[in-house]
Coordinates of C-alpha atoms in Angstrom, one line a residue:
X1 CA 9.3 -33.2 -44.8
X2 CA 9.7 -29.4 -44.4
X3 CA 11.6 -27.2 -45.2
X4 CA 13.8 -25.3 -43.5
X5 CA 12.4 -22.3 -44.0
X6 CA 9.1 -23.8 -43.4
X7 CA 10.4 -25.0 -40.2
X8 CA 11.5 -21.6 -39.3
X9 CA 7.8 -20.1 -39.9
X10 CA 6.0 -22.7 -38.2
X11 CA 8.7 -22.1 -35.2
X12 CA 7.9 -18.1 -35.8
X13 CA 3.8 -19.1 -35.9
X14 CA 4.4 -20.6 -31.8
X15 CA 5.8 -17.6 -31.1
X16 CA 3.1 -15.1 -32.5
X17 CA 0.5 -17.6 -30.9
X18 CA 2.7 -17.5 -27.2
X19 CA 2.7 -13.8 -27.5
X20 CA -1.1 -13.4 -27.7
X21 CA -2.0 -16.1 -25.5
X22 CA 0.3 -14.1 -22.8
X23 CA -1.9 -10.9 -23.6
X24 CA -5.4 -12.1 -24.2
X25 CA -5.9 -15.6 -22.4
X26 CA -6.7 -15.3 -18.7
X27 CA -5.1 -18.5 -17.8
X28 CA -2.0 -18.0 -19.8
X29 CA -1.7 -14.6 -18.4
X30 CA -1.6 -16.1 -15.1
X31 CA 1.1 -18.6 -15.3
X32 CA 4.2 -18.8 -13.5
X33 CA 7.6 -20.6 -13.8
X34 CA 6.6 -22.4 -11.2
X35 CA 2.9 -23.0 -11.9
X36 CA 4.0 -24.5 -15.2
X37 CA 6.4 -26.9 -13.2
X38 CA 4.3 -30.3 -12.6
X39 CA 2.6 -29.6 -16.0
X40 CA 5.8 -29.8 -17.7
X41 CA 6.6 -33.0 -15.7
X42 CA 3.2 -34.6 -16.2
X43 CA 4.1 -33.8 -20.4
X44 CA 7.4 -35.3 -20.4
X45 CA 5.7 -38.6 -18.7
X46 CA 3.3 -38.7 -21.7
X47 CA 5.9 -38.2 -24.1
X48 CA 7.7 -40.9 -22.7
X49 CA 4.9 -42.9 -22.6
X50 CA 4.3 -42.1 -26.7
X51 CA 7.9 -43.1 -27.5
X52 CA 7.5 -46.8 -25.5
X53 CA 4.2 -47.3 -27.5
X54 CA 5.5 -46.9 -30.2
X55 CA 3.1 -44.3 -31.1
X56 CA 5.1 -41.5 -33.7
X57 CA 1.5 -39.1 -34.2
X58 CA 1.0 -39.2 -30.5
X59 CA 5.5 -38.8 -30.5
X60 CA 4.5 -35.5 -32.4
X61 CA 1.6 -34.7 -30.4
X62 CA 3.4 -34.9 -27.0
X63 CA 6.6 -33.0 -28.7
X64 CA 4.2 -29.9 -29.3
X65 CA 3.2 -29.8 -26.2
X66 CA 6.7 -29.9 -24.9
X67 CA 8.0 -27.2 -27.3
X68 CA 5.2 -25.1 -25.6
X69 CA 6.0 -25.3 -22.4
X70 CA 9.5 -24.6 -23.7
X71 CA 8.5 -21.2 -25.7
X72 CA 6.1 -20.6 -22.1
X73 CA 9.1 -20.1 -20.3
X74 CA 11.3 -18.1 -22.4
X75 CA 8.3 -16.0 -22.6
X76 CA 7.8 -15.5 -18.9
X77 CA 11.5 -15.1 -18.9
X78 CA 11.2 -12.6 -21.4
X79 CA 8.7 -10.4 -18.9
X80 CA 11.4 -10.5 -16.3
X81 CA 14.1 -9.4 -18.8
X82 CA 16.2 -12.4 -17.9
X83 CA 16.3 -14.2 -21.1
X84 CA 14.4 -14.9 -24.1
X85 CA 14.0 -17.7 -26.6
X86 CA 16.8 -16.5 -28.8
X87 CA 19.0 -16.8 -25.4
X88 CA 18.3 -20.3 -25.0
X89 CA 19.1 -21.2 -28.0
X90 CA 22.4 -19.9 -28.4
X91 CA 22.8 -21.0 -24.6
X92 CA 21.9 -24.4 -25.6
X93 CA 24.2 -23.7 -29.8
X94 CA 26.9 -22.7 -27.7
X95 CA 27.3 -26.2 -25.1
X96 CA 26.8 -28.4 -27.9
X97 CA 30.2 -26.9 -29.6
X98 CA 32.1 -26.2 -26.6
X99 CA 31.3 -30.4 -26.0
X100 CA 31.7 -31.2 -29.7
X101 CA 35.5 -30.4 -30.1
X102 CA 35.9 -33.9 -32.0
X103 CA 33.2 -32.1 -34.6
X104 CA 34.2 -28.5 -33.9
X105 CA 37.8 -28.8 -33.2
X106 CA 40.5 -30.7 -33.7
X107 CA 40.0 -33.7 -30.8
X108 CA 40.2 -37.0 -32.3
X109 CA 37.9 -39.7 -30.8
X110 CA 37.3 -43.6 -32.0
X111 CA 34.0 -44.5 -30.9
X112 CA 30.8 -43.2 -28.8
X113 CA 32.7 -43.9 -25.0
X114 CA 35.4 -41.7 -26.2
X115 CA 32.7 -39.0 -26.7
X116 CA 31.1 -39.6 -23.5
X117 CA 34.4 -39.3 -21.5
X118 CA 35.5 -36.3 -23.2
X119 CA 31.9 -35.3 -22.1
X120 CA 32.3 -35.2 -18.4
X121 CA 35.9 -33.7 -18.9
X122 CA 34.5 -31.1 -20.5
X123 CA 31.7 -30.5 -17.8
X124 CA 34.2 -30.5 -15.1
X125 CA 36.5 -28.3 -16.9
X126 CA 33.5 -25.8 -17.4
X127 CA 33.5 -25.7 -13.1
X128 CA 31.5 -28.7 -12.2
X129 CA 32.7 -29.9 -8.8
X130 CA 31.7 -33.4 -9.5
X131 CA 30.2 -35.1 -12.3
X132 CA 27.4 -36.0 -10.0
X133 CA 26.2 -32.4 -9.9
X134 CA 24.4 -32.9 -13.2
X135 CA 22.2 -35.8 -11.8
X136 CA 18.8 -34.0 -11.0
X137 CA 17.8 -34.8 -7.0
X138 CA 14.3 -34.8 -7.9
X139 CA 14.3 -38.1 -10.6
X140 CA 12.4 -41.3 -9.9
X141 CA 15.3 -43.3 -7.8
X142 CA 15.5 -45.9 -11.2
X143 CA 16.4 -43.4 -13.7
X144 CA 18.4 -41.4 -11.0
X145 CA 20.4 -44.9 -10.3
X146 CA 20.9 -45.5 -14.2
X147 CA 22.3 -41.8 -14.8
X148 CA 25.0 -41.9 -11.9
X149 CA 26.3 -45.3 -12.6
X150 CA 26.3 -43.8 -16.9
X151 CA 28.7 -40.3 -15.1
X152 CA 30.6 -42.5 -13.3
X153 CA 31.7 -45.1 -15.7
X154 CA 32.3 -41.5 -18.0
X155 CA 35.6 -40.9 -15.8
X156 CA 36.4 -44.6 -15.8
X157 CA 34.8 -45.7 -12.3
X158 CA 33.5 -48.9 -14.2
X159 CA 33.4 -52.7 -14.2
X160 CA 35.6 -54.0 -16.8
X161 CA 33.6 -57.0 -17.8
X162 CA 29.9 -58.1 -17.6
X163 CA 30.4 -61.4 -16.0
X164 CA 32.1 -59.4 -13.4
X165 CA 28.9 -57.0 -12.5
X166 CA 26.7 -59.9 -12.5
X167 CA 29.2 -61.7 -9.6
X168 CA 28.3 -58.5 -8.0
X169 CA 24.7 -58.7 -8.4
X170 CA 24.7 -62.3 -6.7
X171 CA 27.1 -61.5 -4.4
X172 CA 23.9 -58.8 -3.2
X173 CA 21.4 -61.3 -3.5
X174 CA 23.2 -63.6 -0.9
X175 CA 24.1 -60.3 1.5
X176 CA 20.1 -59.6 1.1
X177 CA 18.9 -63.3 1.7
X178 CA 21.2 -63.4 4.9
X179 CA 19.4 -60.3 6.3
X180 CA 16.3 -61.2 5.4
X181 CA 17.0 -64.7 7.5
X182 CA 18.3 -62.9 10.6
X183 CA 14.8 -60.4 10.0
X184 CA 16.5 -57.2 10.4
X185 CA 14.3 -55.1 8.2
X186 CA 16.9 -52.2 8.4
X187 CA 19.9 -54.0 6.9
X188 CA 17.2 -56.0 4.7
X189 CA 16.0 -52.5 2.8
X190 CA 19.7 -51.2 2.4
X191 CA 20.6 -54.5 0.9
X192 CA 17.7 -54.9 -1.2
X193 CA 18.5 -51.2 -2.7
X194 CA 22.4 -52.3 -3.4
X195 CA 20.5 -55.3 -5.4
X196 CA 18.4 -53.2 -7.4
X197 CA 21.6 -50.6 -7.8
X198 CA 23.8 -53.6 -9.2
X199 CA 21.3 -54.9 -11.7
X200 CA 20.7 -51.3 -13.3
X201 CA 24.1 -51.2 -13.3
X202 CA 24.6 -54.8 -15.2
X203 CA 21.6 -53.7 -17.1
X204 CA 24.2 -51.2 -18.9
X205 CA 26.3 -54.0 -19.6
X206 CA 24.0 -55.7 -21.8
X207 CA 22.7 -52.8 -23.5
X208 CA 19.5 -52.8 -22.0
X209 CA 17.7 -49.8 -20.7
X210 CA 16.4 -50.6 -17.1
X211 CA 13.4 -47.6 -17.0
X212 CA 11.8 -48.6 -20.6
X213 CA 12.0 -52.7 -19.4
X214 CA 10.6 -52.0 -16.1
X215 CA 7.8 -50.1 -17.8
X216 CA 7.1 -52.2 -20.1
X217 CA 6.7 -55.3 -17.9
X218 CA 4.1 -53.1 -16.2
X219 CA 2.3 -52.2 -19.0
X220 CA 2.1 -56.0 -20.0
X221 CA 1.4 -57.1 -16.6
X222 CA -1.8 -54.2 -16.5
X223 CA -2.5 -55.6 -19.9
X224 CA -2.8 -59.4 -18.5
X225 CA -4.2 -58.9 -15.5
X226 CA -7.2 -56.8 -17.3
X227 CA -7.6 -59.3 -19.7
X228 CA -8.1 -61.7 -16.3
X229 CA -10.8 -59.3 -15.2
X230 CA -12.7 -58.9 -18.5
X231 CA -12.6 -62.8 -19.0
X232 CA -13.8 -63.4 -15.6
X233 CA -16.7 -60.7 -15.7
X234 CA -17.7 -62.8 -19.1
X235 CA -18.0 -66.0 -17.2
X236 CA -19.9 -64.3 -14.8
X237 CA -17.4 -64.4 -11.3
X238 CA -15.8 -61.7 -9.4
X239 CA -11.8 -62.3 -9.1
X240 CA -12.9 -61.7 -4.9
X241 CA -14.2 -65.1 -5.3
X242 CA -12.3 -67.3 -7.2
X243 CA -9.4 -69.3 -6.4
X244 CA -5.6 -68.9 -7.3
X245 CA -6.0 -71.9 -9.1
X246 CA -9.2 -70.5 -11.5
X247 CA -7.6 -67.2 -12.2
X248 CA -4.8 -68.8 -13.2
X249 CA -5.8 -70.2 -16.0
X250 CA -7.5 -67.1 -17.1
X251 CA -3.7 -65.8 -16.3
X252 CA -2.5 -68.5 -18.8
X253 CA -4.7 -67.5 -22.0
X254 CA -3.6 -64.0 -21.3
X255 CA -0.2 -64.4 -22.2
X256 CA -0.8 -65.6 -26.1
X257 CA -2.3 -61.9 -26.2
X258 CA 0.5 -59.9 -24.3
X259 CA 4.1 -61.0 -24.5

């Protein structure tokens, strides 16, 4: 690994290289905070992508291209004589003390859910409202579920047990089988969203992370059903024309490959 003054020059290389980019490259020159929104987005994605894989060159890959987006901003920020990169890092030095008093001070906590309630103390102490306020509005409805249940349960608004959360997700699955009976699509939606909400919530319980398992049933399920298609082209038939019954067993063979 580097050092950390080799760290410090490669971090100091970026830099140079943002700085002429911003002066020199046509496109750089034109790019906006809000031009380099959805790009930023679309990088996180493939980072997180990278990390489910597996994948630690592509991790690295993906982290560079995130760490210049990052150093693109300060820039920009920089031009506007709001803030540069030094700013957010001491921005960013300064929280992580301020919310570390068990390392920086003199707080004494046991385990990692002490640290996590002294967490959102801290946030509200610093002005926050509510400890909802640092749930993003714009995040996929899964992950946004995940993270409020995670604040919540950082105050102490939690289920004690996980037999008890998983009462609660049957007890949704019979309140969304009872509207789906009397076909009132209405009630039928809100109480299929209040089951979806109370098994990320006992996904917590069991220490499983509901975003990475969802994604990673898809990616086996793309991986199957391709492996259908390629072993169907080989025996010369289009899925449009073959029965349940034939893909199925193409289905079958699939899984010794994917799991």
């Amino acid at each position: 690994m580097n050092t950390r003054k080799q760290q410090l020059d490669a971090f100091n290389r970026l830099l140079d290289i943002m700085d002429d980019l911003r002066e020199k490259c046509p496109w750089d020159k034109k790019q906006t905070l809000e031009s380099l929104r959805h790009l930023t987005i679309e990088e996180t994605y493939e980072l997180a992508d990278a990390i489910l894989e597996n994948d630690l060159p592509e991790v690295k890959k993906e982290l560079g291209d995130l760490l210049l987006h990052i150093v693109f901003y300060a820039k920009i920020g920089s031009e506007k004589k709001a803030f540069d990169i030094a700013d957010v890092a001491n921005s960013i030095s300064d929280k992580l003390i301020h919310r570390h008093p068990h390392i920086y001070g003199d707080v004494k906590v046991e385990n990692e859910e002490d640290v996590k309630r002294n967490w959102e103390q801290l946030k509200l102490k610093e002005g926050k409202k509510s400890v909802l306020e640092g749930v993003p509005k714009s995040l996929p409805a899964l992950v946004k579920a995940s993270r409020i249940q995670e604040k919540v349960a950082g105050v102490g608004f939690d289920w004690e047990e996980p037999h008890q959360v998983w009462e609660k997700v049957q007890e949704e699955l019979n309140e969304l089988n009872e509207e789906i009976k009397k076909g009132d699509k209405e009630n039928t939606e809100k109480e299929f969203g209040d089951v979806l909400f109370s098994m990320i919530n006992y996904a917590r319980f069991i220490d499983v992370n509901p975003e990475n398992a969802l994604e990673k049933t898809n990616k086996k399920f793309i991986n199957r059903f391709q492996y259908l298609e390629e072993a169907a082209k080989k025996s010369g038939k289009e899925l449009s024309g073959m029965s349940l019954v034939e893909m199925d067993i193409f289905w079958e063979e699939s899984k010794k490959y994917f799991k």
